[in-house]
Short mmCIF file of C-alpha atoms in Angstrom, two decimals:
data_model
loop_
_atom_site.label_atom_id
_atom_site.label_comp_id
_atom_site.label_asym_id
_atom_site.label_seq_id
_atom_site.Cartn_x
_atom_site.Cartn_y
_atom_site.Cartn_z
CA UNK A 1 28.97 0.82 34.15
CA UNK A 2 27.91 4.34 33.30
CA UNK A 3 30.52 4.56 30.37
CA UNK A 4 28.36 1.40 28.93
CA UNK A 5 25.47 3.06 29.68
CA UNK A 6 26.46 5.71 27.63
CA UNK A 7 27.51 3.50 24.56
CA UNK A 8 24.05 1.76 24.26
CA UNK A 9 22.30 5.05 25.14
CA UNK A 10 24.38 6.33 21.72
CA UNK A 11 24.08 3.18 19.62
CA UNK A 12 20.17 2.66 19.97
CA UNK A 13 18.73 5.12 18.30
CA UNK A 14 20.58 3.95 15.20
CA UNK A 15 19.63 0.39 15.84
CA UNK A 16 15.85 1.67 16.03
CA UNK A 17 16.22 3.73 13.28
CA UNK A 18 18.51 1.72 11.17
CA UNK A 19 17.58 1.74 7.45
CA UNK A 20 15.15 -2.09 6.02
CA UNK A 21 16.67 -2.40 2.58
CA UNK A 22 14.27 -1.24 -0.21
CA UNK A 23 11.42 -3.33 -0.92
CA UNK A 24 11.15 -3.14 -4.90
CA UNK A 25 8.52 -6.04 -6.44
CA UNK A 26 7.67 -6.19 -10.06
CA UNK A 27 4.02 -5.97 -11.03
CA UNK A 28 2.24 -7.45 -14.11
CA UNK A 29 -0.84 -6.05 -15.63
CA UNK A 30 -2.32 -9.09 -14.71
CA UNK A 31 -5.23 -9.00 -11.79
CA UNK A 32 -3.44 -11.37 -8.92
CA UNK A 33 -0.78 -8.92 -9.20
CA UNK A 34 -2.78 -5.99 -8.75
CA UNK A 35 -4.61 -7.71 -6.01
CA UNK A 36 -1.20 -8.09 -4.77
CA UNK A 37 0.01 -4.92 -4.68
CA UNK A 38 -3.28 -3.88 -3.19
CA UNK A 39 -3.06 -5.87 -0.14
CA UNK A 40 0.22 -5.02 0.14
CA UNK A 41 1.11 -1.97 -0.64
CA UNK A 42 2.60 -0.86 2.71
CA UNK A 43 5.22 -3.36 2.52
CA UNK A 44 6.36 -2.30 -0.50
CA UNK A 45 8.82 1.27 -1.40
CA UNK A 46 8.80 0.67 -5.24
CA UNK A 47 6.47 -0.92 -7.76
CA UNK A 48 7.86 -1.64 -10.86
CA UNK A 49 4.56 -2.31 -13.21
CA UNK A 50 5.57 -3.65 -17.03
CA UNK A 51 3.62 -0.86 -18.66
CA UNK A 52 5.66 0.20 -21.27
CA UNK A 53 7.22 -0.92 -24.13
CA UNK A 54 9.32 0.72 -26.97
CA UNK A 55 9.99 -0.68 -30.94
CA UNK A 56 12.67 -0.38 -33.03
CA UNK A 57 12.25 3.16 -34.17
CA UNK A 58 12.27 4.25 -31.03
CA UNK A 59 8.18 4.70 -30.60
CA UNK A 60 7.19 4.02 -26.73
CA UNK A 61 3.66 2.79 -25.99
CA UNK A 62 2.20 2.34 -22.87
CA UNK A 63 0.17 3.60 -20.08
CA UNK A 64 -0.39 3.75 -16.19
CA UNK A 65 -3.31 1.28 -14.56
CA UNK A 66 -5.17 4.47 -13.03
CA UNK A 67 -6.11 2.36 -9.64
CA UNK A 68 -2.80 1.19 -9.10
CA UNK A 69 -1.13 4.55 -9.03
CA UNK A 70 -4.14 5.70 -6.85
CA UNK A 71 -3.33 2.98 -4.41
CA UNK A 72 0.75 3.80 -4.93
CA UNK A 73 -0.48 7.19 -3.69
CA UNK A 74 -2.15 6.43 -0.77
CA UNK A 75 0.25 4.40 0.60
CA UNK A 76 3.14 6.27 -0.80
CA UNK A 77 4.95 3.43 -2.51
CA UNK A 78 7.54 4.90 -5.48
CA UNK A 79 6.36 3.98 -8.40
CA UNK A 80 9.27 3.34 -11.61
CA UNK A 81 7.52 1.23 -14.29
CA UNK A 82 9.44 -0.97 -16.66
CA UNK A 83 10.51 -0.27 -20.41
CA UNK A 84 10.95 -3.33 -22.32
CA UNK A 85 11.77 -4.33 -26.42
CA UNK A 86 9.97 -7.09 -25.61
CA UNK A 87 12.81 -9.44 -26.29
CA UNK A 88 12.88 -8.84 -30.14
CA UNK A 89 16.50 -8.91 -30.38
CA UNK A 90 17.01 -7.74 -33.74
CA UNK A 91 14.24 -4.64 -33.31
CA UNK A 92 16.40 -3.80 -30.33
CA UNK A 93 19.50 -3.77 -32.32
CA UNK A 94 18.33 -1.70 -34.63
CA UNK A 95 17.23 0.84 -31.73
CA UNK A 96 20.84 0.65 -30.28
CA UNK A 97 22.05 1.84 -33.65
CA UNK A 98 19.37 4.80 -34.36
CA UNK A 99 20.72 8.02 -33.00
CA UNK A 100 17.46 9.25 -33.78
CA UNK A 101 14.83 6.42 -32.15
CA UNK A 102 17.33 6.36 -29.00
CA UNK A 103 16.29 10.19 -28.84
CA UNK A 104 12.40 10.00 -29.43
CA UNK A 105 12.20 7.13 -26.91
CA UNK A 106 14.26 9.26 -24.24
CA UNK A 107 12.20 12.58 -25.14
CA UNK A 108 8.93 10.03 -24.64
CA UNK A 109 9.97 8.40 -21.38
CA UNK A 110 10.74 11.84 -19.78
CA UNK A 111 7.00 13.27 -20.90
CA UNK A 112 5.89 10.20 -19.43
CA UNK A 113 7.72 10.19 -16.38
CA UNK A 114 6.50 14.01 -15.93
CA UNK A 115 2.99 13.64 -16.81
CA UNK A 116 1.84 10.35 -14.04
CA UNK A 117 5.00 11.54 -11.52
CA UNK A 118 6.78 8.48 -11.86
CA UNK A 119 10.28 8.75 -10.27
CA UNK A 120 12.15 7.36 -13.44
CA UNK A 121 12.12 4.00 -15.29
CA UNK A 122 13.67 0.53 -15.44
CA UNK A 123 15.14 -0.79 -18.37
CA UNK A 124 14.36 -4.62 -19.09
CA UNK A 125 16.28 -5.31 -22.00
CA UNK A 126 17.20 -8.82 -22.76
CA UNK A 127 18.02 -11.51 -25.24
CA UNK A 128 20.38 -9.10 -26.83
CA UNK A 129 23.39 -10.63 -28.32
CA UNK A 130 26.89 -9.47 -26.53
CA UNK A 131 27.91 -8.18 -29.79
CA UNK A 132 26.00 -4.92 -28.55
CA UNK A 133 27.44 -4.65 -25.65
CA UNK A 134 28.39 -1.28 -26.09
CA UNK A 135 25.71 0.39 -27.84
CA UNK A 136 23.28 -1.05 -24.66
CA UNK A 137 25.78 0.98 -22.36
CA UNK A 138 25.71 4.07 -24.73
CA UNK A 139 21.90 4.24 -24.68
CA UNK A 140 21.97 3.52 -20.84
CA UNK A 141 24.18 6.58 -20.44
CA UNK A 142 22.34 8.79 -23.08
CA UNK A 143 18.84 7.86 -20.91
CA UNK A 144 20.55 8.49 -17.33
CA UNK A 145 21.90 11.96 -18.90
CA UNK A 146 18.60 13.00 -19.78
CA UNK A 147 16.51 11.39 -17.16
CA UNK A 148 18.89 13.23 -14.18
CA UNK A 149 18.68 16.71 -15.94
CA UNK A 150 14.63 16.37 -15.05
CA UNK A 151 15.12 14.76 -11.59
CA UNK A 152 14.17 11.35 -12.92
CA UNK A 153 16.10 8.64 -12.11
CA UNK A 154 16.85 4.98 -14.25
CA UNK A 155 17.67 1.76 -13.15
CA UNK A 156 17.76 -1.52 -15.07
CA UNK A 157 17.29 -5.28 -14.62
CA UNK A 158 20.38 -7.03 -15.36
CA UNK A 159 21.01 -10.79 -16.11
CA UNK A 160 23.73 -11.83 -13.87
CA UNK A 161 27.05 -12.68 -16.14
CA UNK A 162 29.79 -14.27 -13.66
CA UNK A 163 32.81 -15.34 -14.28
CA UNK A 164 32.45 -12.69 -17.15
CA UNK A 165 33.08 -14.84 -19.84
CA UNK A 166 31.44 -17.45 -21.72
CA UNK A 167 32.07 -21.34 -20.12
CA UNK A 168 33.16 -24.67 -21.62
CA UNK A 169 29.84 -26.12 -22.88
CA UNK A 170 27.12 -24.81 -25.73
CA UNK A 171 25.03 -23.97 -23.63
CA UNK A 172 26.89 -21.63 -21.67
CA UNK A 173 28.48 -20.14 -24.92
CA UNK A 174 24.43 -19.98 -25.82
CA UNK A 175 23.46 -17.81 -22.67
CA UNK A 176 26.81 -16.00 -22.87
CA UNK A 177 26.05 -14.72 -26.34
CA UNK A 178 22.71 -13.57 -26.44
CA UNK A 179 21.61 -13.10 -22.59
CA UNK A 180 24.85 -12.26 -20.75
CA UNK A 181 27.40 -10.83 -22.74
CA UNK A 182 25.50 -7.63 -23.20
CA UNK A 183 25.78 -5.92 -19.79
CA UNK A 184 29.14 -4.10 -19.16
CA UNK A 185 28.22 -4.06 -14.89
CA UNK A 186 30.81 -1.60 -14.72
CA UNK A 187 30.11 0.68 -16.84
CA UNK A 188 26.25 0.33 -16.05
CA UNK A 189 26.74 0.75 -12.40
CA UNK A 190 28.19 3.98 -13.13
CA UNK A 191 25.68 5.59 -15.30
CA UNK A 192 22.43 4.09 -13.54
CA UNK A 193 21.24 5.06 -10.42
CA UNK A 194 20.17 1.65 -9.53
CA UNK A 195 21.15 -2.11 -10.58
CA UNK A 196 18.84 -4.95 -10.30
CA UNK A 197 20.89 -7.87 -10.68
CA UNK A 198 18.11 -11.02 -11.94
CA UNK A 199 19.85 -13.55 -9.39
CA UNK A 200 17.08 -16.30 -11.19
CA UNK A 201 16.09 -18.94 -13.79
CA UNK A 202 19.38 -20.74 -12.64
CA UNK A 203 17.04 -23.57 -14.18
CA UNK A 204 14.67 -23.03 -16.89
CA UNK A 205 12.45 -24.25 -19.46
CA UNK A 206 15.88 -25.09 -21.55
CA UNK A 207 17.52 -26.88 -18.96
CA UNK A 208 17.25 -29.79 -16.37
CA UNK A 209 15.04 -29.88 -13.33
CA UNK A 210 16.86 -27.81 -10.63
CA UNK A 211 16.70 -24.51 -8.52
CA UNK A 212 15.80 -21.44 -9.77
CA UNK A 213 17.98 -19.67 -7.45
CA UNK A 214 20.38 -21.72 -5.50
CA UNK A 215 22.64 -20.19 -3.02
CA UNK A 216 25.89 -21.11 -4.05
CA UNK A 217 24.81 -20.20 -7.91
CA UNK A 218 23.36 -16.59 -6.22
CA UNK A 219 26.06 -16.21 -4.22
CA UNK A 220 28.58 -16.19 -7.26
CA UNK A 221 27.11 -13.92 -9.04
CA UNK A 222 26.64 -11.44 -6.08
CA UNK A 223 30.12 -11.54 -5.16
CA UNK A 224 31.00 -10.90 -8.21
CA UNK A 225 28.43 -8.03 -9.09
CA UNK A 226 29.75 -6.51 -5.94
CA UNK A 227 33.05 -6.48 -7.69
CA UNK A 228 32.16 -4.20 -10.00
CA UNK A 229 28.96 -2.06 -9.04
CA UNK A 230 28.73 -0.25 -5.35
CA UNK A 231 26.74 -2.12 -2.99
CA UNK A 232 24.35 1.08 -2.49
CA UNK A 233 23.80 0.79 -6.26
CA UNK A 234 22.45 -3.08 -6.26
CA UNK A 235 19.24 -4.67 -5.55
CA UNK A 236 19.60 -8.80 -5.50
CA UNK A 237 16.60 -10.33 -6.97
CA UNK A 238 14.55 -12.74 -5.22
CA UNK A 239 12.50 -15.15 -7.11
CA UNK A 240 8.79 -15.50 -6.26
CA UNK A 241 7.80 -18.26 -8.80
CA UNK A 242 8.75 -21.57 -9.69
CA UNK A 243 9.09 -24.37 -12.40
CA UNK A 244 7.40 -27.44 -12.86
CA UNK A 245 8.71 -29.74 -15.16
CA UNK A 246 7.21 -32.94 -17.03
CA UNK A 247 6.98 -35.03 -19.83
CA UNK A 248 5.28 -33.07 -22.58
CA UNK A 249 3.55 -34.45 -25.85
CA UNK A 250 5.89 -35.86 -27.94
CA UNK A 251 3.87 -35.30 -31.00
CA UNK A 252 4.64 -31.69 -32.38
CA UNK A 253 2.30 -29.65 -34.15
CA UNK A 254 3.74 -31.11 -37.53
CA UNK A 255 2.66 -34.35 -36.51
CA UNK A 256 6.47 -35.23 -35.96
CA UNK A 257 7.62 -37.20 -32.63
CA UNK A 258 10.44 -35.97 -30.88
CA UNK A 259 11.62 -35.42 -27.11
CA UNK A 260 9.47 -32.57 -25.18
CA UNK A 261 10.78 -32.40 -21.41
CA UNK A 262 8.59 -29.48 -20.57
CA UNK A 263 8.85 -26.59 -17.69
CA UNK A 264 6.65 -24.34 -17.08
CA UNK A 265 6.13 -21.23 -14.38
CA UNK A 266 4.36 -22.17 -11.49
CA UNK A 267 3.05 -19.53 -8.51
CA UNK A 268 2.28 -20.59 -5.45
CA UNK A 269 -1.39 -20.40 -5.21
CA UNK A 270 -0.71 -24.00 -7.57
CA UNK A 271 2.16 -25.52 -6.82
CA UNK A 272 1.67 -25.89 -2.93
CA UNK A 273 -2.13 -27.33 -3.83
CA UNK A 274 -0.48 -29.88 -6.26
CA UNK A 275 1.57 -31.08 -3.31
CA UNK A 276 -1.53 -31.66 -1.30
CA UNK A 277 -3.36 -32.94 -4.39
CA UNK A 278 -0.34 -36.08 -4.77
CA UNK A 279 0.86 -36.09 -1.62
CA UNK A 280 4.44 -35.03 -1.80
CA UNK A 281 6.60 -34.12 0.93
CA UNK A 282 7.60 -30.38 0.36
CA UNK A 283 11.91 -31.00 0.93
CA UNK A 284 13.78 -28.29 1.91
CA UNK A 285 17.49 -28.13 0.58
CA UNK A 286 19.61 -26.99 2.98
CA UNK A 287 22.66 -26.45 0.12
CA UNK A 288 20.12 -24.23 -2.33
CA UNK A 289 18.53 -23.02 0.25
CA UNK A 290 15.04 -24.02 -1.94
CA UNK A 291 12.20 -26.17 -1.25
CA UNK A 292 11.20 -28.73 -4.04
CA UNK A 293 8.93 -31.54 -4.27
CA UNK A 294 7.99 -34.52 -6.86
CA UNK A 295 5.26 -36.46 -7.32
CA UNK A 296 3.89 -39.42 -10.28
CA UNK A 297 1.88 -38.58 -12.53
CA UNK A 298 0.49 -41.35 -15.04
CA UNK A 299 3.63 -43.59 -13.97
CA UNK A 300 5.77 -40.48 -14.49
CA UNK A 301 7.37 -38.47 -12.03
CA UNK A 302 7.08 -34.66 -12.22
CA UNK A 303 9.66 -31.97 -10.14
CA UNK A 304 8.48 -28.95 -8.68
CA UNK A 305 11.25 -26.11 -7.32
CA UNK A 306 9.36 -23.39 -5.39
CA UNK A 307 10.95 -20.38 -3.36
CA UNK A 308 8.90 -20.15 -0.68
CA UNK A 309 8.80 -17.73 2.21
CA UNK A 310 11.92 -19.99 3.50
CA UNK A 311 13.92 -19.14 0.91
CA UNK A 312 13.05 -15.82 0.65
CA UNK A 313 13.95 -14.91 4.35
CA UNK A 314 17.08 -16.34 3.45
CA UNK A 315 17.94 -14.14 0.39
CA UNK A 316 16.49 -10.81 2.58
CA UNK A 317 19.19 -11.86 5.57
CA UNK A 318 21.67 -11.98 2.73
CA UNK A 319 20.74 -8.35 1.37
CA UNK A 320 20.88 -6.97 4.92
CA UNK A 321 24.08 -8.98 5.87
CA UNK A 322 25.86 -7.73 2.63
CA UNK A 323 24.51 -3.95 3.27
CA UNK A 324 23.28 -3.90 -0.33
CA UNK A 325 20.43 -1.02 -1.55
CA UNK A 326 17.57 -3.63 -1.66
CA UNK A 327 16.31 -6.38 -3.12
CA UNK A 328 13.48 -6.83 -6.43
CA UNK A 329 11.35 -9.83 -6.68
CA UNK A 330 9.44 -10.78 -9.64
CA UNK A 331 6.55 -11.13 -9.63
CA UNK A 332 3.52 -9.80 -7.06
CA UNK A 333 1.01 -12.82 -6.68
CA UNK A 334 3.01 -15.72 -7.96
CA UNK A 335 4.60 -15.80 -3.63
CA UNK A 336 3.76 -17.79 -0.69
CA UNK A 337 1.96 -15.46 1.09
CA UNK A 338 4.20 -16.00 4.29
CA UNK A 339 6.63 -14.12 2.64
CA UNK A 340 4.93 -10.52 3.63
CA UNK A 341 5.54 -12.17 7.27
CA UNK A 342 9.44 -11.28 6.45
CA UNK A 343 8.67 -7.84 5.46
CA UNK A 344 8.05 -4.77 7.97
CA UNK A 345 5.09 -2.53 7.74
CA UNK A 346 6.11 0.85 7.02
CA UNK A 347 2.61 2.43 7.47
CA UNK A 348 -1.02 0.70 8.60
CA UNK A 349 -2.27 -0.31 4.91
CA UNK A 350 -4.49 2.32 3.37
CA UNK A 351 -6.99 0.82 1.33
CA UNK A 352 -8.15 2.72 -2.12
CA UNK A 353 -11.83 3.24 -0.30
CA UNK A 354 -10.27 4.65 2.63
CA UNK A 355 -8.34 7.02 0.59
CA UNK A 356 -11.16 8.27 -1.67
CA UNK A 357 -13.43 8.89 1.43
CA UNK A 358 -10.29 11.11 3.69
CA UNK A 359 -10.41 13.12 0.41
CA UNK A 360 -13.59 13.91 0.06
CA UNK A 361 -13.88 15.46 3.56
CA UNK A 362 -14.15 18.69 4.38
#
């Protein structure tokens, strides 16, 4: 009895003081995600805001919301905004081939990242066709070279690629090609300090109704992610958002008929009113681990997939059951808000008011 005493004397402080996986959640410059963040800042460890953007020649433009970082501050959340191309595929190739943009836009993201104290910067390049495959890893390692001589660190948001290869059909040749081929997840994993893996859009505006992040569709490309990048190098990415798809106006622009199945993104804060609003029955999938819903519309009936705090408990059990860094979920105020039940506090929430007034005290 006293030897067991002993063991669970030993193994409880670790339990109490075992590590919650990192909480990183993408912001837009949008004012529901600011509100977000705002109201939940002390759930979060690291806000990636899309702030900055860089062009062909290598020119990065951008700047930090002033009340966000304030807030970031006072509740100490890490703050690593994104750098995106914007998805202009062939400005991006022309980057990738540019010893000298590839330079200026390093040289600009490290006077960035020194001026507002940022701890580094995310890459979100994508729509880039797997030709440049290579070059995207060359710049990655170029950027992490620099970035880690200053203390700065880099991570980027990858699109998941298993089996590694492009499949049978056009479409998957199509996503292969220009949205998957690109990222080398080896060779990434070693040069960047993080790796978000974009475990989403399984279903999209270009495909049939469906999850946007089933399990058995995440759980292939995590296993296989974890093939090839250390699991304290990977966040899994949690969807917030969903799609709603429906029959869209057949008559184009050009005053030409064709077919127009249409899907949009849909937060929260709309799709779980338009349930109410029709009277669906919210269904859980216990396969997908996803809710959906449909409902008619003018004789025509319209799907709805939504992750909802359900499915996101699910996905955080998974990133604590497979050990992995964290987890980054895009984007702050399209959730359920029962997903910040899931979440620990790390502090008491410090609002920007409170902040302002400790520091002007004596």
């Amino acid at each position: 009895m006293k030897r067991l005493l002993l063991v669970l004397c030993l193994l409880l402080p670790v339990a109490v003081h075992a590590r919650a996986p990192s909480a990183m959640f993408y912001m837009l410059d949008q004012q529901k995600s600011i509100d977000a963040f705002e109201r939940h800042a002390n759930r979060i460890d690291v806000l990636v805001p899309t702030w900055y953007a860089v062009d062909a020649h290598g020119l990065v433009s951008g700047a930090p919301n002033p009340r966000v970082m304030a807030i970031a501050k006072a509740n100490d959340v890490t703050v690593m905004p994104i750098v995106s191309a914007g998805g202009d595929r062939a400005a991006f190739h022309q980057l990738l081939g540019d010893e000298k943009a590839r330079r200026a836009m390093i040289d600009a993201l490290i006077v960035q990242a020194q001026q507002y104290r940022f701890s580094g910067f995310q890459f979100d390049f994508e729509n880039i066709a797997w030709t440049d495959r290579d070059a995207l890893t060359l710049l990655t390692r170029e950027t992490a070279d620099a970035l880690h001589k200053h203390g700065l660190q880099l991570s980027m948001a990858v699109v998941p690629d298993a089996p590694g290869h492009a499949g049978r059909g056009e479409f998957s040749k199509w996503m292969w090609e220009y949205w998957r081929g690109a990222y080398d997840l080896e060779a990434l994993g070693k040069a960047l300090d993080l790796v978000c893996l974009m475990t989403y859009d399984q279903h999209t505006r270009w495909t049939t109704p469906g999850p946007v992040a089933g399990m058995p569709w995440t759980m292939e490309h995590l296993t296989y992610a974890l093939g090839r990048v250390p699991k304290e190098k990977l966040s899994l990415g949690i969807a917030l958002y969903g799609y709603h798809w429906y029959a869209g106006n057949p008559v184009r622009e050009d005053g030409k008929e064709s077919s127009n199945i249409t899907a949009e993104y849909i937060d929260a804060d709309v799709s779980l009113p338009l349930a109410r609003q029709y009277g669906a029955t919210v269904q859980w999938d216990p396969v997908e681990h996803e809710s959906w819903f449909y409902f008619y519309r003018d004789q025509m009936r319209e799907w709805v997939f939504l992750p909802d705090a359900h499915a996101f408990r699910d996905r955080y059990a998974l990133v604590k059951q497979q050990g992995l860094q964290g987890f980054c979920s895009w984007v702050l105020g399209a959730e359920d808000p029962a997903v910040w039940n899931e979440l620990p506090e790390r502090h008491p929430l410090v609002t920007l008011r409170a902040a302002e007034g400790a520091a002007q005290q004596p």
